[in-house]
PDB file of C-alpha atoms in Angstrom:
ATOM      1  CA  GLY F   5      40.917 -42.594  26.428  1.00 72.00           C
ATOM      2  CA  LEU F   6      38.366 -40.136  25.142  1.00 79.00           C
ATOM      3  CA  SER F   7      34.848 -40.551  26.490  1.00 86.00           C
ATOM      4  CA  ASP F   8      31.559 -39.709  24.801  1.00 91.00           C
ATOM      5  CA  VAL F   9      30.656 -36.032  24.261  1.00 93.00           C
ATOM      6  CA  THR F  10      27.524 -34.344  25.607  1.00 94.00           C
ATOM      7  CA  VAL F  11      26.031 -31.286  23.888  1.00 95.00           C
ATOM      8  CA  THR F  12      23.417 -29.416  25.939  1.00 95.00           C
ATOM      9  CA  GLY F  13      21.129 -26.512  25.098  1.00 96.00           C
ATOM     10  CA  GLY F  14      18.502 -24.962  27.300  1.00 96.00           C
ATOM     11  CA  LEU F  15      16.149 -22.141  28.158  1.00 97.00           C
ATOM     12  CA  GLY F  16      15.463 -20.576  31.532  1.00 96.00           C
ATOM     13  CA  TYR F  17      12.783 -18.407  33.057  1.00 96.00           C
ATOM     14  CA  ASP F  18      13.039 -16.378  36.262  1.00 95.00           C
ATOM     15  CA  GLN F  19      10.250 -14.774  38.259  1.00 95.00           C
ATOM     16  CA  GLY F  20      11.119 -13.482  41.689  1.00 95.00           C
ATOM     17  CA  ARG F  21      12.557 -16.296  43.764  1.00 96.00           C
ATOM     18  CA  SER F  22      11.512 -19.020  41.303  1.00 97.00           C
ATOM     19  CA  HIS F  23      13.685 -20.200  38.447  1.00 97.00           C
ATOM     20  CA  VAL F  24      12.698 -22.786  35.828  1.00 98.00           C
ATOM     21  CA  ALA F  25      15.056 -24.342  33.288  1.00 97.00           C
ATOM     22  CA  VAL F  26      14.385 -26.716  30.408  1.00 98.00           C
ATOM     23  CA  GLN F  27      17.289 -28.372  28.660  1.00 97.00           C
ATOM     24  CA  LEU F  28      18.009 -31.035  26.098  1.00 98.00           C
ATOM     25  CA  SER F  29      21.262 -32.996  26.204  1.00 97.00           C
ATOM     26  CA  VAL F  30      22.468 -35.097  23.281  1.00 97.00           C
ATOM     27  CA  TYR F  31      25.077 -37.782  23.979  1.00 95.00           C
ATOM     28  CA  LEU F  32      27.344 -38.432  21.002  1.00 95.00           C
ATOM     29  CA  PRO F  33      29.120 -41.822  20.820  1.00 93.00           C
ATOM     30  CA  VAL F  34      32.641 -40.613  19.985  1.00 89.00           C
ATOM     31  CA  GLY F  35      34.501 -42.241  22.895  1.00 85.00           C
ATOM     32  CA  PHE F  36      36.670 -45.318  22.821  1.00 81.00           C
ATOM     33  CA  TRP F  37      34.520 -48.435  22.723  1.00 83.00           C
ATOM     34  CA  GLN F  38      35.305 -52.091  22.290  1.00 78.00           C
ATOM     35  CA  PRO F  39      33.091 -55.078  23.167  1.00 72.00           C
ATOM     36  CA  ALA F  40      34.065 -56.398  26.594  1.00 68.00           C
ATOM     37  CA  SER F  41      35.249 -59.911  27.198  1.00 63.00           C
ATOM     38  CA  VAL F  42      33.692 -61.164  30.443  1.00 62.00           C
ATOM     39  CA  ASP F  43      34.753 -64.370  32.175  1.00 64.00           C
ATOM     40  CA  ILE F  44      31.625 -65.229  34.200  1.00 60.00           C
ATOM     41  CA  PRO F  45      33.109 -67.854  36.604  1.00 67.00           C
ATOM     42  CA  THR F  46      35.818 -65.447  37.803  1.00 65.00           C
ATOM     43  CA  ARG F  47      33.832 -62.296  36.907  1.00 62.00           C
ATOM     44  CA  SER F  48      36.844 -60.690  35.240  1.00 61.00           C
ATOM     45  CA  ILE F  49      36.528 -58.043  32.538  1.00 58.00           C
ATOM     46  CA  ASN F  50      39.290 -57.861  29.958  1.00 55.00           C
ATOM     47  CA  VAL F  51      38.245 -54.589  28.276  1.00 57.00           C
ATOM     48  CA  LEU F  52      36.823 -51.442  29.802  1.00 64.00           C
ATOM     49  CA  SER F  53      35.484 -48.831  27.387  1.00 75.00           C
ATOM     50  CA  THR F  54      35.215 -45.097  28.081  1.00 78.00           C
ATOM     51  CA  GLY F  55      32.341 -44.765  25.587  1.00 86.00           C
ATOM     52  CA  LYS F  56      28.985 -46.487  25.168  1.00 87.00           C
ATOM     53  CA  ASN F  57      28.866 -46.865  21.353  1.00 90.00           C
ATOM     54  CA  ARG F  58      25.359 -45.457  21.252  1.00 93.00           C
ATOM     55  CA  ALA F  59      23.738 -42.053  21.167  1.00 96.00           C
ATOM     56  CA  ALA F  60      21.075 -40.828  23.607  1.00 97.00           C
ATOM     57  CA  ILE F  61      18.883 -37.795  24.222  1.00 98.00           C
ATOM     58  CA  ASP F  62      17.979 -36.469  27.659  1.00 98.00           C
ATOM     59  CA  PRO F  63      15.232 -33.852  28.111  1.00 98.00           C
ATOM     60  CA  THR F  64      15.347 -32.383  31.639  1.00 98.00           C
ATOM     61  CA  VAL F  65      13.242 -29.862  33.571  1.00 98.00           C
ATOM     62  CA  GLY F  66      14.616 -28.112  36.632  1.00 98.00           C
ATOM     63  CA  TYR F  67      13.153 -25.817  39.281  1.00 98.00           C
ATOM     64  CA  THR F  68      15.015 -23.708  41.846  1.00 98.00           C
ATOM     65  CA  PHE F  69      13.608 -21.668  44.697  1.00 98.00           C
ATOM     66  CA  LEU F  70      16.244 -19.196  45.887  1.00 96.00           C
ATOM     67  CA  ASP F  71      15.536 -16.557  48.514  1.00 96.00           C
ATOM     68  CA  PRO F  72      18.264 -13.892  48.170  1.00 92.00           C
ATOM     69  CA  LYS F  73      17.419 -12.415  51.606  1.00 95.00           C
ATOM     70  CA  THR F  74      17.971 -15.639  53.557  1.00 97.00           C
ATOM     71  CA  GLY F  75      20.315 -17.351  51.088  1.00 96.00           C
ATOM     72  CA  ARG F  76      18.275 -20.554  51.169  1.00 98.00           C
ATOM     73  CA  GLU F  77      17.977 -22.607  48.000  1.00 98.00           C
ATOM     74  CA  LEU F  78      15.995 -25.710  47.112  1.00 98.00           C
ATOM     75  CA  SER F  79      16.482 -27.219  43.658  1.00 98.00           C
ATOM     76  CA  VAL F  80      15.029 -30.226  41.859  1.00 98.00           C
ATOM     77  CA  ALA F  81      15.650 -31.525  38.337  1.00 98.00           C
ATOM     78  CA  THR F  82      13.930 -34.418  36.603  1.00 98.00           C
ATOM     79  CA  GLY F  83      14.871 -35.943  33.288  1.00 98.00           C
ATOM     80  CA  ILE F  84      14.624 -39.056  31.227  1.00 98.00           C
ATOM     81  CA  THR F  85      17.499 -40.468  29.193  1.00 98.00           C
ATOM     82  CA  LEU F  86      16.351 -42.116  25.963  1.00 98.00           C
ATOM     83  CA  PRO F  87      19.213 -44.264  24.639  1.00 97.00           C
ATOM     84  CA  PHE F  88      19.546 -45.477  21.063  1.00 97.00           C
ATOM     85  CA  ARG F  89      20.495 -49.063  20.241  1.00 96.00           C
ATOM     86  CA  ASN F  90      24.127 -50.176  20.295  1.00 93.00           C
ATOM     87  CA  VAL F  91      24.059 -51.779  16.844  1.00 91.00           C
ATOM     88  CA  ALA F  92      27.345 -53.647  17.380  1.00 89.00           C
ATOM     89  CA  THR F  93      25.849 -55.660  20.250  1.00 89.00           C
ATOM     90  CA  ASP F  94      22.099 -55.307  19.474  1.00 93.00           C
ATOM     91  CA  TYR F  95      21.632 -53.906  22.985  1.00 93.00           C
ATOM     92  CA  LEU F  96      18.998 -51.289  23.805  1.00 96.00           C
ATOM     93  CA  THR F  97      19.128 -49.823  27.303  1.00 96.00           C
ATOM     94  CA  ALA F  98      15.662 -49.057  28.688  1.00 97.00           C
ATOM     95  CA  PRO F  99      14.715 -45.389  29.303  1.00 98.00           C
ATOM     96  CA  GLU F 100      16.403 -44.034  32.441  1.00 98.00           C
ATOM     97  CA  LEU F 101      14.545 -41.712  34.850  1.00 98.00           C
ATOM     98  CA  HIS F 102      16.737 -39.468  36.997  1.00 98.00           C
ATOM     99  CA  VAL F 103      15.718 -37.053  39.757  1.00 98.00           C
ATOM    100  CA  GLU F 104      18.232 -34.779  41.468  1.00 98.00           C
ATOM    101  CA  LEU F 105      17.691 -32.646  44.601  1.00 98.00           C
ATOM    102  CA  ALA F 106      19.803 -30.063  46.418  1.00 98.00           C
ATOM    103  CA  ALA F 107      19.267 -27.911  49.511  1.00 98.00           C
ATOM    104  CA  MET F 108      21.817 -25.136  50.000  1.00 98.00           C
ATOM    105  CA  GLN F 109      22.584 -22.221  52.305  1.00 98.00           C
ATOM    106  CA  HIS F 110      24.315 -19.378  50.430  1.00 97.00           C
ATOM    107  CA  LEU F 111      26.678 -17.152  52.413  1.00 97.00           C
ATOM    108  CA  PRO F 112      27.620 -13.532  51.602  1.00 94.00           C
ATOM    109  CA  SER F 113      31.184 -14.625  50.739  1.00 95.00           C
ATOM    110  CA  GLY F 114      29.976 -16.538  47.643  1.00 95.00           C
ATOM    111  CA  LEU F 115      30.323 -19.879  49.411  1.00 97.00           C
ATOM    112  CA  ALA F 116      27.288 -22.177  49.679  1.00 98.00           C
ATOM    113  CA  VAL F 117      26.992 -25.407  51.651  1.00 98.00           C
ATOM    114  CA  GLY F 118      24.313 -28.040  51.691  1.00 98.00           C
ATOM    115  CA  ALA F 119      23.269 -31.539  50.764  1.00 98.00           C
ATOM    116  CA  HIS F 120      22.261 -33.235  47.551  1.00 98.00           C
ATOM    117  CA  GLY F 121      20.800 -36.516  46.456  1.00 98.00           C
ATOM    118  CA  TYR F 122      19.630 -38.361  43.396  1.00 98.00           C
ATOM    119  CA  ALA F 123      17.561 -41.303  42.318  1.00 98.00           C
ATOM    120  CA  TYR F 124      18.097 -43.278  39.123  1.00 97.00           C
ATOM    121  CA  SER F 125      15.727 -45.952  37.874  1.00 98.00           C
ATOM    122  CA  GLN F 126      15.195 -47.649  34.550  1.00 97.00           C
ATOM    123  CA  LEU F 127      11.565 -47.552  33.436  1.00 97.00           C
ATOM    124  CA  GLY F 128      11.746 -50.988  31.845  1.00 96.00           C
ATOM    125  CA  ASP F 129      14.120 -53.800  31.048  1.00 96.00           C
ATOM    126  CA  ASP F 130      16.937 -53.712  28.501  1.00 96.00           C
ATOM    127  CA  SER F 131      16.150 -55.386  25.192  1.00 96.00           C
ATOM    128  CA  GLY F 132      17.759 -56.835  22.088  1.00 95.00           C
ATOM    129  CA  SER F 133      19.729 -60.013  21.512  1.00 93.00           C
ATOM    130  CA  GLY F 134      22.720 -58.546  23.385  1.00 90.00           C
ATOM    131  CA  ALA F 135      20.599 -57.979  26.492  1.00 92.00           C
ATOM    132  CA  ASP F 136      19.101 -61.474  26.184  1.00 93.00           C
ATOM    133  CA  ALA F 137      22.576 -63.032  25.945  1.00 88.00           C
ATOM    134  CA  PHE F 138      23.851 -61.039  28.933  1.00 85.00           C
ATOM    135  CA  ARG F 139      20.817 -61.985  31.067  1.00 90.00           C
ATOM    136  CA  GLN F 140      21.422 -65.637  30.238  1.00 88.00           C
ATOM    137  CA  ALA F 141      25.186 -65.413  30.893  1.00 82.00           C
ATOM    138  CA  VAL F 142      24.788 -63.899  34.371  1.00 83.00           C
ATOM    139  CA  GLY F 143      21.677 -65.914  35.254  1.00 87.00           C
ATOM    140  CA  VAL F 144      19.178 -63.123  35.903  1.00 92.00           C
ATOM    141  CA  THR F 145      15.655 -62.533  34.632  1.00 94.00           C
ATOM    142  CA  SER F 146      15.918 -58.734  34.571  1.00 95.00           C
ATOM    143  CA  LEU F 147      18.573 -56.084  33.981  1.00 94.00           C
ATOM    144  CA  LYS F 148      16.354 -53.237  35.228  1.00 96.00           C
ATOM    145  CA  ALA F 149      18.675 -50.981  37.258  1.00 96.00           C
ATOM    146  CA  GLN F 150      18.278 -48.468  40.060  1.00 97.00           C
ATOM    147  CA  VAL F 151      20.472 -46.578  42.516  1.00 97.00           C
ATOM    148  CA  PHE F 152      20.063 -43.784  45.076  1.00 98.00           C
ATOM    149  CA  ALA F 153      22.646 -41.365  46.494  1.00 98.00           C
ATOM    150  CA  VAL F 154      23.075 -38.651  49.128  1.00 98.00           C
ATOM    151  CA  GLY F 155      25.972 -36.472  50.182  1.00 98.00           C
ATOM    152  CA  PRO F 156      27.366 -33.027  51.004  1.00 98.00           C
ATOM    153  CA  LEU F 157      27.719 -30.245  48.450  1.00 98.00           C
ATOM    154  CA  VAL F 158      29.872 -27.090  48.509  1.00 98.00           C
ATOM    155  CA  THR F 159      29.850 -24.376  45.842  1.00 97.00           C
ATOM    156  CA  TYR F 160      31.689 -21.103  45.392  1.00 97.00           C
ATOM    157  CA  ALA F 161      30.731 -18.237  43.061  1.00 95.00           C
ATOM    158  CA  THR F 162      32.819 -15.174  42.197  1.00 95.00           C
ATOM    159  CA  LYS F 163      33.764 -12.951  39.261  1.00 93.00           C
ATOM    160  CA  VAL F 164      37.043 -13.026  37.360  1.00 92.00           C
ATOM    161  CA  GLY F 165      37.600 -10.264  34.797  1.00 90.00           C
ATOM    162  CA  GLY F 166      33.890  -9.449  34.831  1.00 90.00           C
ATOM    163  CA  HIS F 167      32.916 -13.067  34.112  1.00 94.00           C
ATOM    164  CA  GLY F 168      30.996 -15.257  36.554  1.00 94.00           C
ATOM    165  CA  VAL F 169      33.015 -18.220  37.810  1.00 96.00           C
ATOM    166  CA  THR F 170      31.584 -21.094  39.828  1.00 96.00           C
ATOM    167  CA  ALA F 171      33.175 -24.141  41.401  1.00 97.00           C
ATOM    168  CA  LYS F 172      31.384 -27.160  42.834  1.00 97.00           C
ATOM    169  CA  LEU F 173      32.634 -29.951  45.072  1.00 98.00           C
ATOM    170  CA  LYS F 174      30.296 -32.808  45.932  1.00 97.00           C
ATOM    171  CA  TYR F 175      30.492 -36.243  47.438  1.00 98.00           C
ATOM    172  CA  SER F 176      27.886 -38.895  46.633  1.00 98.00           C
ATOM    173  CA  HIS F 177      27.338 -42.060  48.645  1.00 98.00           C
ATOM    174  CA  GLU F 178      25.302 -44.504  46.556  1.00 97.00           C
ATOM    175  CA  PHE F 179      23.050 -47.130  48.123  1.00 97.00           C
ATOM    176  CA  GLU F 180      20.202 -49.527  47.342  1.00 96.00           C
ATOM    177  CA  ALA F 181      21.788 -50.324  43.994  1.00 94.00           C
ATOM    178  CA  ARG F 182      20.107 -52.983  41.905  1.00 93.00           C
ATOM    179  CA  LYS F 183      21.777 -54.166  38.681  1.00 91.00           C
ATOM    180  CA  HIS F 184      23.979 -51.061  38.958  1.00 89.00           C
ATOM    181  CA  LEU F 185      27.414 -50.363  40.409  1.00 86.00           C
ATOM    182  CA  GLU F 186      27.285 -48.882  43.901  1.00 91.00           C
ATOM    183  CA  SER F 187      30.003 -46.274  44.389  1.00 92.00           C
ATOM    184  CA  ASN F 188      31.251 -43.424  46.509  1.00 95.00           C
ATOM    185  CA  VAL F 189      32.023 -40.559  44.135  1.00 94.00           C
ATOM    186  CA  LEU F 190      33.909 -37.297  44.704  1.00 97.00           C
ATOM    187  CA  GLN F 191      33.410 -34.690  41.958  1.00 96.00           C
ATOM    188  CA  LEU F 192      34.998 -31.289  41.370  1.00 97.00           C
ATOM    189  CA  SER F 193      33.829 -29.022  38.551  1.00 95.00           C
ATOM    190  CA  ALA F 194      34.321 -25.401  37.543  1.00 96.00           C
ATOM    191  CA  ALA F 195      32.602 -23.169  34.993  1.00 94.00           C
ATOM    192  CA  MET F 196      33.072 -19.662  33.608  1.00 92.00           C
ATOM    193  CA  ALA F 197      30.285 -17.652  31.947  1.00 86.00           C
ATOM    194  CA  PHE F 198      31.129 -15.622  28.830  1.00 83.00           C
TER     195      PHE F 198
END
């Protein structure tokens, strides 16, 4: 089904080899959502939603150092997701800090290869009667989540009809997860500038 929609706006500033970007993302709860039915003894979930049934805002600041002579790039972005309450379940997810890093070597062909990583950590515990009920059902004292990831990253940049086109392929191996799913994720994305 349809997932939630993210609308992002931002500003950037370049000076020499340094590039700074500030952006604000707004998550709109338009995706399919239905309260899940969880059978704790067998840990089965009868409903999986593609939406979260709550809005959120996410201010993020990013910095990139890119040396065009050597093709070396180092980027870091830090943001904090501030979720709103899911009123259907009275569940408020605690603010979520996320830090993303990438080190790349750009080649003259438009190809770039490197590594990336991220850290995700909630700054507090989830709250509301829904969080209290879930803590009690699964027998934990805290729902505070964290996860880390590392993996390879490949990008390609070119022009099509005078427009910049980029493609990105990355693999993330997650580890040290606490109260969070631990996954291996392969992502492919493409963008065209107008």
